[in-house]
XYZ file of C-alpha atoms in Angstrom:
534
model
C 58.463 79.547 -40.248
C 58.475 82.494 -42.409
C 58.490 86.103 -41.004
C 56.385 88.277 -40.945
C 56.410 91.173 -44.443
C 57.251 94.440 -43.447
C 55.418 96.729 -46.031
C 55.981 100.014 -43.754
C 54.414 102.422 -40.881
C 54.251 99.319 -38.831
C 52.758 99.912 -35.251
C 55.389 97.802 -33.327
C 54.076 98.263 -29.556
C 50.056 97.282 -30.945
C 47.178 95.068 -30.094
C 44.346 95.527 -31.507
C 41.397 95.999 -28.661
C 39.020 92.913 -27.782
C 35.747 93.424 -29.579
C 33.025 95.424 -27.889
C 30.812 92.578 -28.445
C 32.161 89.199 -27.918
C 31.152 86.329 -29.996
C 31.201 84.466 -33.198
C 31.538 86.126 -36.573
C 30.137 82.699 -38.428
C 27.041 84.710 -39.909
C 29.226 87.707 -42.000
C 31.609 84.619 -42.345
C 29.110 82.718 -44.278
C 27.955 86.047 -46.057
C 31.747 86.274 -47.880
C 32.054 82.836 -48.944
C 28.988 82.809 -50.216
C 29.843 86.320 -51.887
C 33.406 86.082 -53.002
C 33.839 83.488 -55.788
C 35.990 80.379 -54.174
C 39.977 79.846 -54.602
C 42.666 82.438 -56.184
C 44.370 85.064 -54.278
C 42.217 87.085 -51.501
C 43.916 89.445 -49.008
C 42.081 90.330 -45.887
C 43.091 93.977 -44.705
C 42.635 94.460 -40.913
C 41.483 92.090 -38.211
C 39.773 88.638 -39.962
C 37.755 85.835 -37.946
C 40.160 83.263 -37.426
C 37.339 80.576 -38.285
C 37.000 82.543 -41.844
C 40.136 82.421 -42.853
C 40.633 78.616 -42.445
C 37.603 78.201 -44.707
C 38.853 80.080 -46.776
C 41.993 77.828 -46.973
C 40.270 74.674 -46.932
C 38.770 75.579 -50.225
C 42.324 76.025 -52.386
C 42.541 80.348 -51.451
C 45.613 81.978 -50.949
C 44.877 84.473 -48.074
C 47.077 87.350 -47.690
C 46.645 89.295 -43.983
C 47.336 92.925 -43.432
C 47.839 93.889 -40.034
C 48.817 97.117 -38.455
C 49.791 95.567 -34.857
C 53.392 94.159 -35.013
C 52.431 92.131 -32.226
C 48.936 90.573 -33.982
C 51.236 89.838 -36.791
C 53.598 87.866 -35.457
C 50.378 86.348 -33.516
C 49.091 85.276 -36.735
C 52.175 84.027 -38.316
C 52.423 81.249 -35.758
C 48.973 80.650 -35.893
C 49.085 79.925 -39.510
C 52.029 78.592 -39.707
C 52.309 75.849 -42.550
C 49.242 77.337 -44.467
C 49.217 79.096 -47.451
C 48.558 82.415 -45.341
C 50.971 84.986 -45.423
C 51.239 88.050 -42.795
C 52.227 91.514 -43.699
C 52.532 93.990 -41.149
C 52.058 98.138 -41.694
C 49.316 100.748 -42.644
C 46.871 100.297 -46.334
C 48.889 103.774 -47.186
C 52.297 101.439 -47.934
C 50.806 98.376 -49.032
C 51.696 98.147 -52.624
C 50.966 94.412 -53.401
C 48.099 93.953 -56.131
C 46.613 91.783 -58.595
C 43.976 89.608 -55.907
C 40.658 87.954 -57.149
C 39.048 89.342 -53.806
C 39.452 92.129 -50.912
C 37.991 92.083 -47.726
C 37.889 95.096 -45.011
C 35.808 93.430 -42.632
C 36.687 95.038 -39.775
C 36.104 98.871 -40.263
C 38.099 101.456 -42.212
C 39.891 102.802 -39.744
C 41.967 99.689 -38.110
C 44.175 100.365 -41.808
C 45.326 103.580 -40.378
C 48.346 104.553 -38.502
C 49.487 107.517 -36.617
C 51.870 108.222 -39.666
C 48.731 108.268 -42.366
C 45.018 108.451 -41.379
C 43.691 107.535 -44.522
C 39.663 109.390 -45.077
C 37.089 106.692 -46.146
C 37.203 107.551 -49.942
C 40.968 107.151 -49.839
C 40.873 104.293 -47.935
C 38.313 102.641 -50.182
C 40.437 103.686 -53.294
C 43.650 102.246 -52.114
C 41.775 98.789 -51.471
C 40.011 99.016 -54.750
C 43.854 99.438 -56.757
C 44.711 96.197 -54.941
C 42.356 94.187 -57.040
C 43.030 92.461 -60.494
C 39.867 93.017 -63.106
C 36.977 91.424 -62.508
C 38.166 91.035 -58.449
C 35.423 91.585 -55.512
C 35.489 94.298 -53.121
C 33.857 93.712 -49.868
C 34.009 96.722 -47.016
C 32.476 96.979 -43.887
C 32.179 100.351 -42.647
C 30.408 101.476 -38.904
C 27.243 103.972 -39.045
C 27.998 106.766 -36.981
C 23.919 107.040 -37.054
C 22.935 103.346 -36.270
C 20.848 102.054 -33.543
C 23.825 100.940 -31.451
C 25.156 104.536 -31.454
C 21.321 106.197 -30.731
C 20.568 103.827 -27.840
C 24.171 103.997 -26.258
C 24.464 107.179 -23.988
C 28.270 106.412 -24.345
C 28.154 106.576 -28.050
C 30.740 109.175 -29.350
C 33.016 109.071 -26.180
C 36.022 107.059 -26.110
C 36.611 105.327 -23.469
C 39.539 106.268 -21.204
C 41.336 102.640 -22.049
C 41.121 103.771 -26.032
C 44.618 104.153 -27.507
C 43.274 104.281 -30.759
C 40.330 106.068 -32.160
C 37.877 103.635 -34.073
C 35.971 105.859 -36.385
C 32.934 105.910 -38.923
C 31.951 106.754 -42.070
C 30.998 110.570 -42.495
C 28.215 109.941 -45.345
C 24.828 107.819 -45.657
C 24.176 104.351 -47.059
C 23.330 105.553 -50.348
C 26.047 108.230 -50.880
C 28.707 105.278 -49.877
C 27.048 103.220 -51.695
C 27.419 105.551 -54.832
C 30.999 106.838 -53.637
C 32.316 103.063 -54.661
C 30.387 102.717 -57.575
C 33.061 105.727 -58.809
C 35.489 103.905 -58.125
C 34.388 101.194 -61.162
C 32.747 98.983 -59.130
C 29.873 97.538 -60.490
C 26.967 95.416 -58.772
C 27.249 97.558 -55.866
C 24.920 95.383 -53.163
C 24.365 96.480 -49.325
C 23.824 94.703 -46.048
C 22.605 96.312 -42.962
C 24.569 94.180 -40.086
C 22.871 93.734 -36.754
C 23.395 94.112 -34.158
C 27.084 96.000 -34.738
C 30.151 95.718 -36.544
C 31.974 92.869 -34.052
C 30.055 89.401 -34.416
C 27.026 90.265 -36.132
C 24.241 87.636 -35.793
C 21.945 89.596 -38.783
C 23.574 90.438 -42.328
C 20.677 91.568 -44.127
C 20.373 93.182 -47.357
C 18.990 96.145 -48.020
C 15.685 94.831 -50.038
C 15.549 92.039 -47.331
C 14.734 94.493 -44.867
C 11.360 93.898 -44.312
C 9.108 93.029 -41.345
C 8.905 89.882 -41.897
C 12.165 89.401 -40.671
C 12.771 91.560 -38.230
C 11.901 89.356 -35.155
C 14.933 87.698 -36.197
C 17.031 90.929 -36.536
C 15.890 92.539 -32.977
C 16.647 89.121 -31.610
C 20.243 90.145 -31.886
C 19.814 92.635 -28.752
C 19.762 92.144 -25.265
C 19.583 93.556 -22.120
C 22.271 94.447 -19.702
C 21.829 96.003 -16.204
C 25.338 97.042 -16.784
C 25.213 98.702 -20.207
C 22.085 101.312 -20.043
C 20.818 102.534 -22.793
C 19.073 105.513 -23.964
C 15.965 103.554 -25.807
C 15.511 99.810 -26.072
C 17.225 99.330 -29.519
C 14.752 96.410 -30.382
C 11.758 98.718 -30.652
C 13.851 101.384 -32.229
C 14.957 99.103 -35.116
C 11.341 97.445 -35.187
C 10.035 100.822 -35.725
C 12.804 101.863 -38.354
C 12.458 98.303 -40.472
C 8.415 99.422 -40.909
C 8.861 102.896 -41.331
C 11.625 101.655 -44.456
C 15.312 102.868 -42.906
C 16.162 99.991 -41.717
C 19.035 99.713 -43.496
C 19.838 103.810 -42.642
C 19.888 102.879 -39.017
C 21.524 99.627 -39.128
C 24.575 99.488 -36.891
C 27.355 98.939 -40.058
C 26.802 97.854 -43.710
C 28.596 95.726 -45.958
C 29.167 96.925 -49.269
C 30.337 94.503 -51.871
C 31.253 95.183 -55.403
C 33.112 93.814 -58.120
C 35.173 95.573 -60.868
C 34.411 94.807 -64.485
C 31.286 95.803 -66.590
C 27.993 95.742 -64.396
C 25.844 92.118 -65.043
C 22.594 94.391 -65.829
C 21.220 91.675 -63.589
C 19.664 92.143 -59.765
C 20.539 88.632 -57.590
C 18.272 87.676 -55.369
C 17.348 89.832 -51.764
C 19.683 87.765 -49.533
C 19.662 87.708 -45.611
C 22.083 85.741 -43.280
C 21.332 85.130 -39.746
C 20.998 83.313 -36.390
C 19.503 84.074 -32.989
C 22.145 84.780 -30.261
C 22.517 81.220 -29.041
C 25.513 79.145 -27.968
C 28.058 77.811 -30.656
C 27.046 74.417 -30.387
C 23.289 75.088 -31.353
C 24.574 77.524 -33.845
C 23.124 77.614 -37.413
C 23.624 80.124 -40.062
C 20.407 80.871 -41.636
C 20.565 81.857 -45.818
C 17.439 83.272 -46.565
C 16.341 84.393 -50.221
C 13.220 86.233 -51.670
C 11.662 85.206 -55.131
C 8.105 85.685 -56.526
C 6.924 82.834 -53.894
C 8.408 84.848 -50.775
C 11.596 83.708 -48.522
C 13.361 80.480 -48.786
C 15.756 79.214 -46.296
C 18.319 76.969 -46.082
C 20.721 76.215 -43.152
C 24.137 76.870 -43.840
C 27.397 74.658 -42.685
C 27.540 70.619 -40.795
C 23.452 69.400 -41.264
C 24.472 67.143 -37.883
C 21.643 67.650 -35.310
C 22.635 69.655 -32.389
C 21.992 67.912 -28.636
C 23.182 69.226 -25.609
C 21.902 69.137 -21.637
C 18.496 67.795 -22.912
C 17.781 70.101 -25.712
C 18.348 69.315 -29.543
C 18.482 71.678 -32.596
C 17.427 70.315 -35.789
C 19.273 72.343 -38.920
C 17.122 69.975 -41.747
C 13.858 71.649 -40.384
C 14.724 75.267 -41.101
C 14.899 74.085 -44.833
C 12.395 74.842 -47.022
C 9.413 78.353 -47.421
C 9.509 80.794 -44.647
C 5.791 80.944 -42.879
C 4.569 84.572 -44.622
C 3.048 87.147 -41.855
C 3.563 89.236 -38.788
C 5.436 87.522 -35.318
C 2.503 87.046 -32.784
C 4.249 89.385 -30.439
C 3.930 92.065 -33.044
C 0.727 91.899 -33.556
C 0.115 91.686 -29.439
C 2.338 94.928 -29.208
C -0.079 96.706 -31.775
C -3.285 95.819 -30.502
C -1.749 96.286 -26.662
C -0.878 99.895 -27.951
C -3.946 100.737 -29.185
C -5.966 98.999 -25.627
C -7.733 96.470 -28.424
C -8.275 93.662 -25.542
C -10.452 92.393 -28.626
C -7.519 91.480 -30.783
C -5.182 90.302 -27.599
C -8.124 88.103 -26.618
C -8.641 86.669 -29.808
C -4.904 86.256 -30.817
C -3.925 84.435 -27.472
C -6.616 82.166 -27.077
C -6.330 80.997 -30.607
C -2.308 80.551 -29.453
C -3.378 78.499 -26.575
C -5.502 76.183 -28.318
C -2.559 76.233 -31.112
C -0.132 74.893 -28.243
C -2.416 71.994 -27.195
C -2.697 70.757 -30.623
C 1.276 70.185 -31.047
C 4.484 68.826 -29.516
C 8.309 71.114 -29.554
C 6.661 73.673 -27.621
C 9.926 74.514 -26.415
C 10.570 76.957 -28.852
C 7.062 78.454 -29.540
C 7.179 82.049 -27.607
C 4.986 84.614 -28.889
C 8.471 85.764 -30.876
C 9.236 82.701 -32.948
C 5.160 82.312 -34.006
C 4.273 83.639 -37.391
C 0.287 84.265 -37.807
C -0.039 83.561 -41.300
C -3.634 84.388 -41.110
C -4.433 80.742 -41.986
C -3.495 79.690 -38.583
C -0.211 79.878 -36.396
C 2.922 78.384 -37.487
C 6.742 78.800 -35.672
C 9.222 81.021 -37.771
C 12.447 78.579 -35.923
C 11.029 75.342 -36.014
C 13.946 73.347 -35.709
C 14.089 73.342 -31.529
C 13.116 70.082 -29.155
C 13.308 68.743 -25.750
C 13.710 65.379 -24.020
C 10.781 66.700 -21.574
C 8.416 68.649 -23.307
C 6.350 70.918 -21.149
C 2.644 70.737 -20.699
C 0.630 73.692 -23.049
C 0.002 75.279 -19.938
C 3.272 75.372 -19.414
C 4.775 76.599 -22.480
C 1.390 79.232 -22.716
C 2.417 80.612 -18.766
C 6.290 80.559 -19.934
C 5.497 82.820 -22.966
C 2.870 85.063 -21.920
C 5.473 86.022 -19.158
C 8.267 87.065 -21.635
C 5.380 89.439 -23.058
C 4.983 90.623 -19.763
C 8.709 91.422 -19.622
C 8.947 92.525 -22.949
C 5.628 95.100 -22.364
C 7.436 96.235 -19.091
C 11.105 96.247 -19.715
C 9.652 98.519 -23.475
C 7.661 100.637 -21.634
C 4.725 99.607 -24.284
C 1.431 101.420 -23.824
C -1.001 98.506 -22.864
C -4.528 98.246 -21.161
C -3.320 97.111 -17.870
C -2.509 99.548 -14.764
C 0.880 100.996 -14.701
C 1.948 99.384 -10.933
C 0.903 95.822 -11.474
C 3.676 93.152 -11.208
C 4.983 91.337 -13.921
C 3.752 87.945 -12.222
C 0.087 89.789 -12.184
C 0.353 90.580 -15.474
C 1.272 87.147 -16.481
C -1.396 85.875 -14.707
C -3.828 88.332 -16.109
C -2.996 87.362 -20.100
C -3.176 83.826 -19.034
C -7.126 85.017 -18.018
C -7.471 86.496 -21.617
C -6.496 83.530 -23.666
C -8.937 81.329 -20.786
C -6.123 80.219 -18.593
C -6.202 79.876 -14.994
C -3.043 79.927 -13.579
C -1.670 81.165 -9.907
C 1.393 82.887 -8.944
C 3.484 78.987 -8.508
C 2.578 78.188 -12.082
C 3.883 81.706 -12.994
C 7.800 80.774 -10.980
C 7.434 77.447 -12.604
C 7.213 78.894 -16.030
C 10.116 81.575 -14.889
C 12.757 78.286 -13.901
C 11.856 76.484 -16.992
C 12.626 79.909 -19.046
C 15.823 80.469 -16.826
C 16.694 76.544 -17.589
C 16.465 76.960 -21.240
C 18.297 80.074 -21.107
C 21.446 78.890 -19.708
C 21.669 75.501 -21.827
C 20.959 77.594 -25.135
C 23.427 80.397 -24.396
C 20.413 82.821 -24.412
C 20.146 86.380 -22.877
C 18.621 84.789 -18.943
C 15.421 86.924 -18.439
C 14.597 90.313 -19.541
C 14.390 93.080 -16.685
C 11.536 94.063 -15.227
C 12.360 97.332 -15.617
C 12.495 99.974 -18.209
C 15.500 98.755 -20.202
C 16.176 102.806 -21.576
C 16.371 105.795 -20.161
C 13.481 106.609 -22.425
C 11.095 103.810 -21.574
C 11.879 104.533 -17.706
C 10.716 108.313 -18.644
C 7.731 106.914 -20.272
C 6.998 104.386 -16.969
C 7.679 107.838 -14.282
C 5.302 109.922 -16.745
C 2.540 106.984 -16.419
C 2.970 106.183 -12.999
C 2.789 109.704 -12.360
C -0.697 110.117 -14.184
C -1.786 106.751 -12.408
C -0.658 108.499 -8.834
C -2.489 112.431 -9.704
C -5.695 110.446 -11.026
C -5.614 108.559 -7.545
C -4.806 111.282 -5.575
C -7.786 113.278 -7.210
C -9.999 110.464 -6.597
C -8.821 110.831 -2.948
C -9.534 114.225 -2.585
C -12.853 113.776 -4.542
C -13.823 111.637 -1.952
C -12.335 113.407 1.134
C -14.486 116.639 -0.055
C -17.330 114.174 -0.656
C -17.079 112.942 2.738
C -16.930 116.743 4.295
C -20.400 117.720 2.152
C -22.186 114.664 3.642
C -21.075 115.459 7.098
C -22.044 119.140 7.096
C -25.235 118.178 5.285
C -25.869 115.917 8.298
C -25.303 118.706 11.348
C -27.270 121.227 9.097
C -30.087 118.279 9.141
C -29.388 117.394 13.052
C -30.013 121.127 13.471
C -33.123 120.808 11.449
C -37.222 121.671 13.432
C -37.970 118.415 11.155
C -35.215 116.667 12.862
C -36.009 117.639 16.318
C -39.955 116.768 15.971
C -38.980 113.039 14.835
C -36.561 113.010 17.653
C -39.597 113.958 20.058
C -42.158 111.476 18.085
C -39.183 108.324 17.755
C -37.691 108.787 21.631
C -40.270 107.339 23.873
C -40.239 104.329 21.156
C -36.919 104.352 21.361
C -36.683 103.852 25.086
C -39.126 101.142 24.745
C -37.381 98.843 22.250
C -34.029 99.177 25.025
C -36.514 98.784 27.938
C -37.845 95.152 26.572
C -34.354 94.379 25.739
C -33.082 94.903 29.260
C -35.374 92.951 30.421
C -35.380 89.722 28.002
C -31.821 89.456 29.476
């Protein structure tokens, strides 16, 4: 086995830290190959996925590694051992090797830097960009020290106390880094918002892909953890930011890729990559493309169906025109917002009827249906099951994830402030012209708990306010629900005091005493025959 290349500043006693978010980089994986051209010489500078590089490999490249870590060096030499891989360890400041057809800093700017050089992003960028031969492609990932991740996190901009090494950002916005390489004589410049963070994206979007229609599948990439608060649910803050049109200003990190050379004078396609968060074996990279027709998708990798613990995943049915419109749980959020029980009446009892007209209800929740204003169509239809639930079933099921989603977001609805989640279920099931009881309500929570677990899902939103601001927005409606009721109390306690003083003023009355003198000896009649009936 060869050793490892020394090229200087090495960092002998160094690991690089587990990612924040564990998972699989296959998505921003996919992205590269399909955004590098295949074959020649590509060095990877800083922590690679493992299942990228081997791709890479397996189509004729020459991958060079650059690691800081002495110890993730000699990791990766035995790892690839027998490969055409080779491992050099030290900081991008002593790297001198150059002429490769491609460049990749996938894991953030600052994991090139060493206590003996700390690089600034231009610099950084600039000493990567010298690496390549003409016409080679640059591709950088670099963290937004304003993304949703770091808005929502209360921790955001503290290091931990188990941080040896600080991580970093980028100190300008999308657009100034964005023109900041195209100095550099890179041409072709193209950005991707990734979602939900630098480590194992699920989303790799492009900046003209940004658009609402997608974004059911980019706030998919988030969920809740009792153990990792946040400030605001970052689902609603990106759904907000995608229609207000800075979603790509808020994303979490972007990918910038570039090539040197004279620009092509020609715009490629608005690309998108992504997957919901689901377990590797149902795993399927999503490409997605815009023309004049709208989005096309086509699954990405092994067309084999998926099957697993009862449930099957079918990649040859995401193929083909993305259904063109709003999710259904959009819409319901809109109209709940604005207390149009109209709309939410409307909408759910044409889903209802929708459900009992088709089988693979498995997958149709309000979030994976697409009104196309034609009629209602699923955005994922590639999921079955061996034992498909009844509509009433899959209607209960998915009007009880609203009713976590509504809670757990704190979204303004029609519905009083205290009522349970199960109530609330029950009462949406009465909109759409359901009648369901509280049994049908834990069935439909098992069955969602049951596909959760053999899909590798998030199991169950919270019931409660998943930020600290939706729990401010809950306390400041509860407390207008409790001073309207305690008003109402006193209303009526005051109420109650007027009719009783009204009464002794009346008792008190020469009216009152004259009927008492006329009624009495009629009175005492009516009990006399009574008593004596007996």
């Amino acid at each position: 086995m060869d050793a490892v290349n020394l090229a200087g500043e090495e960092m002998l006693d160094w690991m690089e830290p587990p990612a924040d978010r564990p998972g699989s980089a296959a998505v921003l994986s996919q992205a590269i190959r399909d955004l590098i051209p295949p074959g020649g010489r590509v060095l990877i500078a800083g922590p690679g996925d493992d299942e990228l590089i081997r791709s890479l490999v397996a189509t004729g490249t020459h991958v060079d590694l650059l690691l800081r870590g002495h110890t993730d060096a000699e990791t990766a030499q035995t790892a690839y051992a027998g490969l055409p891989v080779t491992v050099h360890n030290g900081s991008l400041n002593m790297f001198g090797r150059t002429g490769y057809d491609a460049v990749l800093a996938l894991g953030g700017i600052a994991r090139l830097n060493t206590p003996e050089h700390v690089l600034s992003w231009p610099d950084a960028v600039a000493a990567l960009r010298r690496t390549l031969r003409p016409g080679g492609t640059l591709a950088v990932v670099v963290a937004n020290p304003f993304g949703a991740d770091r808005i929502a996190d209360p921790r955001s901009g503290v290091r931990a106390s188990n941080d040896d090494w600080p991580t970093g950002t980028a100190s300008r916005p999308v657009t100034g880094l964005g023109d900041a390489l195209t100095t550099l004589d890179l041409a072709d410049v193209r950005t991707f918002g990734l979602f939900p963070g630098l480590d194992a994206p699920t989303a790799v979007v492009e900046r003209a892909a940004l658009t609402e229609q997608l974004s059911g599948l980019i706030t998919s990439a988030w969920a809740w953890s009792p153990d990792h608060p946040v400030v605001t649910d970052p689902r609603r803050l990106v759904r907000d930011a995608i229609r207000a049109g800075l979603g790509c200003e808020l994303a979490p990190a972007w990918l910038f890729v570039g090539h040197t050379g004279t620009p092509t004078g020609s715009a490629p396609a608005a690309t998108a990559y992504a997957d919901r968060p689901v377990a590797p074996d149902f795993a399927v990279v999503q490409v997605l493309r815009a023309d004049a027709d709208g989005w096309h998708r086509e699954p990405a990798g092994e067309p084999a169906q998926r099957t697993k613990n009862g449930f099957t995943r079918s990649p040859e049915l995401l193929a083909g025109r993305v259904s063109a419109g709003p999710m259904v749980e959009d819409v319901l959020l809109d109209a709940c917002g604005q207390h149009d029980l109209a709309t939410v009446r409307t909408l759910l009892t044409r889903y209802v009827a929708w459900l009992r007209t088709r089988d693979g209800r498995i997958g149709a929740t309000l979030d994976n249906v697409v009104d196309t204003g034609d009629g209602l169509e699923l955005f994922d239809p590639s999921w079955a099951s061996t034992t498909e639930p009844t509509a009433e079933t899959a209607a209960t099921r998915a009007f009880l994830r609203f009713a976590q989603r509504l809670r757990s977001g704190a979204y303004e609805n029609p519905w009083p402030v205290g009522v349970s989640v199960e109530r609330l279920t029950i009462t949406l099931a009465a909109t759409a012209g359901l009648t369901i009881t509280l049994d049908d309500v834990r069935t439909a929570a098992d069955l969602d708990a049951e596909i959760a677990a053999a899909l590798g899902e998030p199991t169950g939103e919270s019931t409660a306010p998943e930020g600290q601001r939706e729990a401010l927005a809950t306390v400041a409606r509860l407390t207008t629900a409790l001073a309207e009721a305690q008003a109402q109390t006193t209303f009526l306690e005051e109420l109650v005091v007027k009719r009783d003083r009204q009464l002794a003023d009346l008792r008190r009355s020469v009216t009152f005493m004259i009927g008492r003198v006329v009624t009495g000896p009629l009175s005492a009649l009516r009990k006399a025959r009574r008593r004596l009936r007996r």
